[in-house]
Each structure stands twice: as structure tokens, then as C-alpha cells.
JSON list of C-alpha atoms in Angstrom, two decimals:
[
{"chain": "A", "resi": 1, "resn": "UNK", "atom": "CA", "xyz": [100.31, 79.14, 106.29]},
{"chain": "A", "resi": 2, "resn": "UNK", "atom": "CA", "xyz": [103.39, 81.19, 107.14]},
{"chain": "A", "resi": 3, "resn": "UNK", "atom": "CA", "xyz": [105.74, 80.88, 110.09]},
{"chain": "A", "resi": 4, "resn": "UNK", "atom": "CA", "xyz": [107.86, 83.92, 110.97]},
{"chain": "A", "resi": 5, "resn": "UNK", "atom": "CA", "xyz": [110.90, 84.06, 113.24]},
{"chain": "A", "resi": 6, "resn": "UNK", "atom": "CA", "xyz": [112.67, 87.32, 114.10]},
{"chain": "A", "resi": 7, "resn": "UNK", "atom": "CA", "xyz": [116.28, 87.60, 115.19]},
{"chain": "A", "resi": 8, "resn": "UNK", "atom": "CA", "xyz": [119.05, 90.16, 115.49]},
{"chain": "A", "resi": 9, "resn": "UNK", "atom": "CA", "xyz": [117.89, 92.30, 118.37]},
{"chain": "A", "resi": 10, "resn": "UNK", "atom": "CA", "xyz": [120.15, 93.33, 121.20]},
{"chain": "A", "resi": 11, "resn": "UNK", "atom": "CA", "xyz": [121.55, 96.10, 123.35]},
{"chain": "A", "resi": 12, "resn": "UNK", "atom": "CA", "xyz": [123.27, 98.98, 121.60]},
{"chain": "A", "resi": 13, "resn": "UNK", "atom": "CA", "xyz": [124.16, 102.59, 122.27]},
{"chain": "A", "resi": 14, "resn": "UNK", "atom": "CA", "xyz": [122.80, 105.74, 120.70]},
{"chain": "A", "resi": 15, "resn": "UNK", "atom": "CA", "xyz": [124.07, 106.08, 117.14]},
{"chain": "A", "resi": 16, "resn": "UNK", "atom": "CA", "xyz": [124.76, 102.38, 116.66]},
{"chain": "A", "resi": 17, "resn": "UNK", "atom": "CA", "xyz": [123.25, 100.08, 114.04]},
{"chain": "A", "resi": 18, "resn": "UNK", "atom": "CA", "xyz": [121.43, 96.76, 114.08]},
{"chain": "A", "resi": 19, "resn": "UNK", "atom": "CA", "xyz": [120.13, 94.48, 111.37]},
{"chain": "A", "resi": 20, "resn": "UNK", "atom": "CA", "xyz": [117.03, 92.46, 112.17]},
{"chain": "A", "resi": 21, "resn": "UNK", "atom": "CA", "xyz": [116.05, 89.34, 110.27]},
{"chain": "A", "resi": 22, "resn": "UNK", "atom": "CA", "xyz": [112.65, 87.76, 109.69]},
{"chain": "A", "resi": 23, "resn": "UNK", "atom": "CA", "xyz": [112.86, 84.21, 108.39]},
{"chain": "A", "resi": 24, "resn": "UNK", "atom": "CA", "xyz": [109.71, 82.77, 106.86]},
{"chain": "A", "resi": 25, "resn": "UNK", "atom": "CA", "xyz": [108.81, 79.13, 106.40]},
{"chain": "A", "resi": 26, "resn": "UNK", "atom": "CA", "xyz": [105.79, 77.13, 105.32]},
{"chain": "A", "resi": 27, "resn": "UNK", "atom": "CA", "xyz": [105.23, 78.96, 102.05]},
{"chain": "A", "resi": 28, "resn": "UNK", "atom": "CA", "xyz": [106.99, 81.25, 99.69]},
{"chain": "A", "resi": 29, "resn": "UNK", "atom": "CA", "xyz": [106.24, 84.92, 100.28]},
{"chain": "A", "resi": 30, "resn": "UNK", "atom": "CA", "xyz": [105.69, 85.60, 96.60]},
{"chain": "A", "resi": 31, "resn": "UNK", "atom": "CA", "xyz": [102.10, 86.82, 97.09]},
{"chain": "A", "resi": 32, "resn": "UNK", "atom": "CA", "xyz": [102.62, 88.56, 100.44]},
{"chain": "A", "resi": 33, "resn": "UNK", "atom": "CA", "xyz": [103.38, 91.90, 101.98]},
{"chain": "A", "resi": 34, "resn": "UNK", "atom": "CA", "xyz": [105.78, 91.72, 104.93]},
{"chain": "A", "resi": 35, "resn": "UNK", "atom": "CA", "xyz": [105.97, 94.41, 107.57]},
{"chain": "A", "resi": 36, "resn": "UNK", "atom": "CA", "xyz": [107.91, 95.40, 110.65]},
{"chain": "A", "resi": 37, "resn": "UNK", "atom": "CA", "xyz": [106.10, 96.77, 113.70]},
{"chain": "A", "resi": 38, "resn": "UNK", "atom": "CA", "xyz": [107.37, 97.73, 117.12]},
{"chain": "A", "resi": 39, "resn": "UNK", "atom": "CA", "xyz": [105.84, 98.04, 120.56]},
{"chain": "A", "resi": 40, "resn": "UNK", "atom": "CA", "xyz": [107.29, 99.68, 123.65]},
{"chain": "A", "resi": 41, "resn": "UNK", "atom": "CA", "xyz": [105.87, 99.06, 127.13]},
{"chain": "A", "resi": 42, "resn": "UNK", "atom": "CA", "xyz": [102.62, 100.94, 127.63]},
{"chain": "A", "resi": 43, "resn": "UNK", "atom": "CA", "xyz": [102.41, 102.00, 123.98]},
{"chain": "A", "resi": 44, "resn": "UNK", "atom": "CA", "xyz": [100.50, 100.89, 120.92]},
{"chain": "A", "resi": 45, "resn": "UNK", "atom": "CA", "xyz": [102.03, 98.68, 118.29]},
{"chain": "A", "resi": 46, "resn": "UNK", "atom": "CA", "xyz": [103.45, 101.06, 115.68]},
{"chain": "A", "resi": 47, "resn": "UNK", "atom": "CA", "xyz": [104.19, 100.59, 112.01]},
{"chain": "A", "resi": 48, "resn": "UNK", "atom": "CA", "xyz": [107.87, 100.71, 111.06]},
{"chain": "A", "resi": 49, "resn": "UNK", "atom": "CA", "xyz": [108.15, 99.55, 107.44]},
{"chain": "A", "resi": 50, "resn": "UNK", "atom": "CA", "xyz": [106.82, 97.05, 104.94]},
{"chain": "A", "resi": 51, "resn": "UNK", "atom": "CA", "xyz": [107.72, 95.56, 101.60]},
{"chain": "A", "resi": 52, "resn": "UNK", "atom": "CA", "xyz": [105.86, 93.93, 98.74]},
{"chain": "A", "resi": 53, "resn": "UNK", "atom": "CA", "xyz": [107.52, 90.62, 98.02]},
{"chain": "A", "resi": 54, "resn": "UNK", "atom": "CA", "xyz": [106.97, 90.49, 94.28]},
{"chain": "A", "resi": 55, "resn": "UNK", "atom": "CA", "xyz": [107.66, 94.07, 93.31]},
{"chain": "A", "resi": 56, "resn": "UNK", "atom": "CA", "xyz": [109.92, 95.22, 96.14]},
{"chain": "A", "resi": 57, "resn": "UNK", "atom": "CA", "xyz": [107.88, 98.35, 96.81]},
{"chain": "A", "resi": 58, "resn": "UNK", "atom": "CA", "xyz": [108.55, 99.72, 100.30]},
{"chain": "A", "resi": 59, "resn": "UNK", "atom": "CA", "xyz": [106.82, 102.00, 102.77]},
{"chain": "A", "resi": 60, "resn": "UNK", "atom": "CA", "xyz": [108.15, 103.55, 105.98]},
{"chain": "A", "resi": 61, "resn": "UNK", "atom": "CA", "xyz": [106.73, 105.03, 109.11]},
{"chain": "A", "resi": 62, "resn": "UNK", "atom": "CA", "xyz": [107.80, 108.54, 110.05]},
{"chain": "A", "resi": 63, "resn": "UNK", "atom": "CA", "xyz": [110.16, 107.36, 112.78]},
{"chain": "A", "resi": 64, "resn": "UNK", "atom": "CA", "xyz": [111.98, 105.02, 110.38]},
{"chain": "A", "resi": 65, "resn": "UNK", "atom": "CA", "xyz": [112.25, 107.20, 107.31]},
{"chain": "A", "resi": 66, "resn": "UNK", "atom": "CA", "xyz": [115.84, 108.11, 106.50]},
{"chain": "A", "resi": 67, "resn": "UNK", "atom": "CA", "xyz": [117.32, 105.79, 109.13]},
{"chain": "A", "resi": 68, "resn": "UNK", "atom": "CA", "xyz": [115.89, 102.31, 108.51]},
{"chain": "A", "resi": 69, "resn": "UNK", "atom": "CA", "xyz": [115.86, 100.19, 105.38]},
{"chain": "A", "resi": 70, "resn": "UNK", "atom": "CA", "xyz": [113.67, 97.17, 104.73]},
{"chain": "A", "resi": 71, "resn": "UNK", "atom": "CA", "xyz": [114.82, 94.60, 102.20]},
{"chain": "A", "resi": 72, "resn": "UNK", "atom": "CA", "xyz": [114.24, 91.00, 101.17]},
{"chain": "A", "resi": 73, "resn": "UNK", "atom": "CA", "xyz": [116.31, 88.01, 100.13]},
{"chain": "A", "resi": 74, "resn": "UNK", "atom": "CA", "xyz": [114.06, 86.02, 97.85]},
{"chain": "A", "resi": 75, "resn": "UNK", "atom": "CA", "xyz": [116.00, 82.70, 97.79]},
{"chain": "A", "resi": 76, "resn": "UNK", "atom": "CA", "xyz": [116.22, 82.73, 101.60]},
{"chain": "A", "resi": 77, "resn": "UNK", "atom": "CA", "xyz": [112.58, 83.77, 102.09]},
{"chain": "A", "resi": 78, "resn": "UNK", "atom": "CA", "xyz": [113.86, 86.36, 104.55]},
{"chain": "A", "resi": 79, "resn": "UNK", "atom": "CA", "xyz": [113.12, 90.03, 105.23]},
{"chain": "A", "resi": 80, "resn": "UNK", "atom": "CA", "xyz": [115.60, 92.37, 106.88]},
{"chain": "A", "resi": 81, "resn": "UNK", "atom": "CA", "xyz": [115.39, 95.65, 108.71]},
{"chain": "A", "resi": 82, "resn": "UNK", "atom": "CA", "xyz": [118.63, 97.60, 108.72]},
{"chain": "A", "resi": 83, "resn": "UNK", "atom": "CA", "xyz": [118.48, 100.17, 111.51]},
{"chain": "A", "resi": 84, "resn": "UNK", "atom": "CA", "xyz": [121.02, 102.99, 111.61]},
{"chain": "A", "resi": 85, "resn": "UNK", "atom": "CA", "xyz": [121.50, 105.99, 113.88]},
{"chain": "A", "resi": 86, "resn": "UNK", "atom": "CA", "xyz": [119.54, 104.33, 116.64]},
{"chain": "A", "resi": 87, "resn": "UNK", "atom": "CA", "xyz": [118.01, 106.43, 119.39]},
{"chain": "A", "resi": 88, "resn": "UNK", "atom": "CA", "xyz": [116.70, 105.53, 122.86]},
{"chain": "A", "resi": 89, "resn": "UNK", "atom": "CA", "xyz": [113.17, 106.08, 121.58]},
{"chain": "A", "resi": 90, "resn": "UNK", "atom": "CA", "xyz": [113.71, 103.16, 119.18]},
{"chain": "A", "resi": 91, "resn": "UNK", "atom": "CA", "xyz": [113.74, 100.81, 122.17]},
{"chain": "A", "resi": 92, "resn": "UNK", "atom": "CA", "xyz": [110.92, 98.30, 121.71]},
{"chain": "A", "resi": 93, "resn": "UNK", "atom": "CA", "xyz": [110.04, 94.75, 120.82]},
{"chain": "A", "resi": 94, "resn": "UNK", "atom": "CA", "xyz": [110.19, 94.50, 117.04]},
{"chain": "A", "resi": 95, "resn": "UNK", "atom": "CA", "xyz": [107.76, 92.17, 115.28]},
{"chain": "A", "resi": 96, "resn": "UNK", "atom": "CA", "xyz": [107.70, 90.80, 111.78]},
{"chain": "A", "resi": 97, "resn": "UNK", "atom": "CA", "xyz": [104.28, 90.28, 110.20]},
{"chain": "A", "resi": 98, "resn": "UNK", "atom": "CA", "xyz": [102.82, 89.17, 106.90]},
{"chain": "A", "resi": 99, "resn": "UNK", "atom": "CA", "xyz": [99.57, 89.48, 105.02]},
{"chain": "A", "resi": 100, "resn": "UNK", "atom": "CA", "xyz": [98.44, 88.42, 101.59]},
{"chain": "A", "resi": 101, "resn": "UNK", "atom": "CA", "xyz": [98.47, 90.77, 98.61]},
{"chain": "A", "resi": 102, "resn": "UNK", "atom": "CA", "xyz": [97.54, 94.16, 100.05]},
{"chain": "A", "resi": 103, "resn": "UNK", "atom": "CA", "xyz": [99.94, 96.88, 101.12]},
{"chain": "A", "resi": 104, "resn": "UNK", "atom": "CA", "xyz": [99.05, 97.90, 104.67]},
{"chain": "A", "resi": 105, "resn": "UNK", "atom": "CA", "xyz": [100.49, 99.77, 107.64]},
{"chain": "A", "resi": 106, "resn": "UNK", "atom": "CA", "xyz": [97.74, 98.64, 110.04]},
{"chain": "A", "resi": 107, "resn": "UNK", "atom": "CA", "xyz": [98.79, 95.93, 112.47]},
{"chain": "A", "resi": 108, "resn": "UNK", "atom": "CA", "xyz": [95.32, 94.39, 112.78]},
{"chain": "A", "resi": 109, "resn": "UNK", "atom": "CA", "xyz": [95.26, 93.71, 109.04]},
{"chain": "A", "resi": 110, "resn": "UNK", "atom": "CA", "xyz": [98.23, 91.34, 109.21]},
{"chain": "A", "resi": 111, "resn": "UNK", "atom": "CA", "xyz": [97.55, 87.64, 109.61]},
{"chain": "A", "resi": 112, "resn": "UNK", "atom": "CA", "xyz": [100.89, 86.13, 110.57]},
{"chain": "A", "resi": 113, "resn": "UNK", "atom": "CA", "xyz": [103.26, 87.30, 113.30]},
{"chain": "A", "resi": 114, "resn": "UNK", "atom": "CA", "xyz": [106.61, 86.37, 114.70]},
{"chain": "A", "resi": 115, "resn": "UNK", "atom": "CA", "xyz": [107.43, 86.23, 118.40]},
{"chain": "A", "resi": 116, "resn": "UNK", "atom": "CA", "xyz": [109.32, 89.51, 118.44]},
{"chain": "A", "resi": 117, "resn": "UNK", "atom": "CA", "xyz": [112.91, 90.49, 119.13]},
{"chain": "A", "resi": 118, "resn": "UNK", "atom": "CA", "xyz": [113.98, 93.04, 121.73]},
{"chain": "A", "resi": 119, "resn": "UNK", "atom": "CA", "xyz": [115.93, 96.12, 120.70]},
{"chain": "A", "resi": 120, "resn": "UNK", "atom": "CA", "xyz": [117.30, 98.29, 123.49]},
{"chain": "A", "resi": 121, "resn": "UNK", "atom": "CA", "xyz": [119.15, 101.54, 122.80]},
{"chain": "A", "resi": 122, "resn": "UNK", "atom": "CA", "xyz": [120.96, 103.14, 125.72]},
{"chain": "A", "resi": 123, "resn": "UNK", "atom": "CA", "xyz": [121.77, 106.83, 125.89]}
]
């Protein structure tokens, strides 16, 4: 069992940066893949980035590539999403999710989810 709690969202302006956190409890994430997804009103839940806990391998969605960085702090059992050069189209609720073993960018394949944190980027 894994509990996930996101934090760090807020209101920023175009070009600003935010760093989101996903704190996990219940178990170590040593055998898990952790991902970030986002969902804007009226839209599907989209893949942003993920990371393999053991090896540190990362994968990014097209919208995140070159601007966002996913990382992990192993002793803290926490995953981060550093977001730079934010745009209004980045406005969404950002969710942290985890699944065991397999690298995936499909939301339905993840088993554990946080409650989400709102990111709003004004123009």
C-alpha cells in the first residue's frame, strides 16, 4: 500500500517556475514507477513525466520535455516535478501516481493516486 500527497501548486505568471512535491508513505518506493499527470477542466488526464525509483530512468510527455524535470529524493521517499517557463496551457490539477515495476505513461495503469494540486498560470 502506498499513500501519496502532492503539494507545491499555486498561482504564477507566464514564464515563472514551480516545484511540485509528491510525498509517499506506507512503503518504500524501491520497486515502483512514479508518474505525474495533469488534468484541465473538460480535458483528459495527460501524462507529464515519470521516473523509475531504483534506476532513476525518466520519461517525459511532449508538453513537458525541455521545461520540466522529474526527480526523486530516496531518503525522503519523495518525487519532485520542477516546472520552468510555465505557460497558461500548463494550468491544470497535477496528480502524482505510482505503480509497481513497469514503466508506463497510461493513467489507467497506475494503482495509487494523490489528491492533486492546482497549478494556475496567468498570462
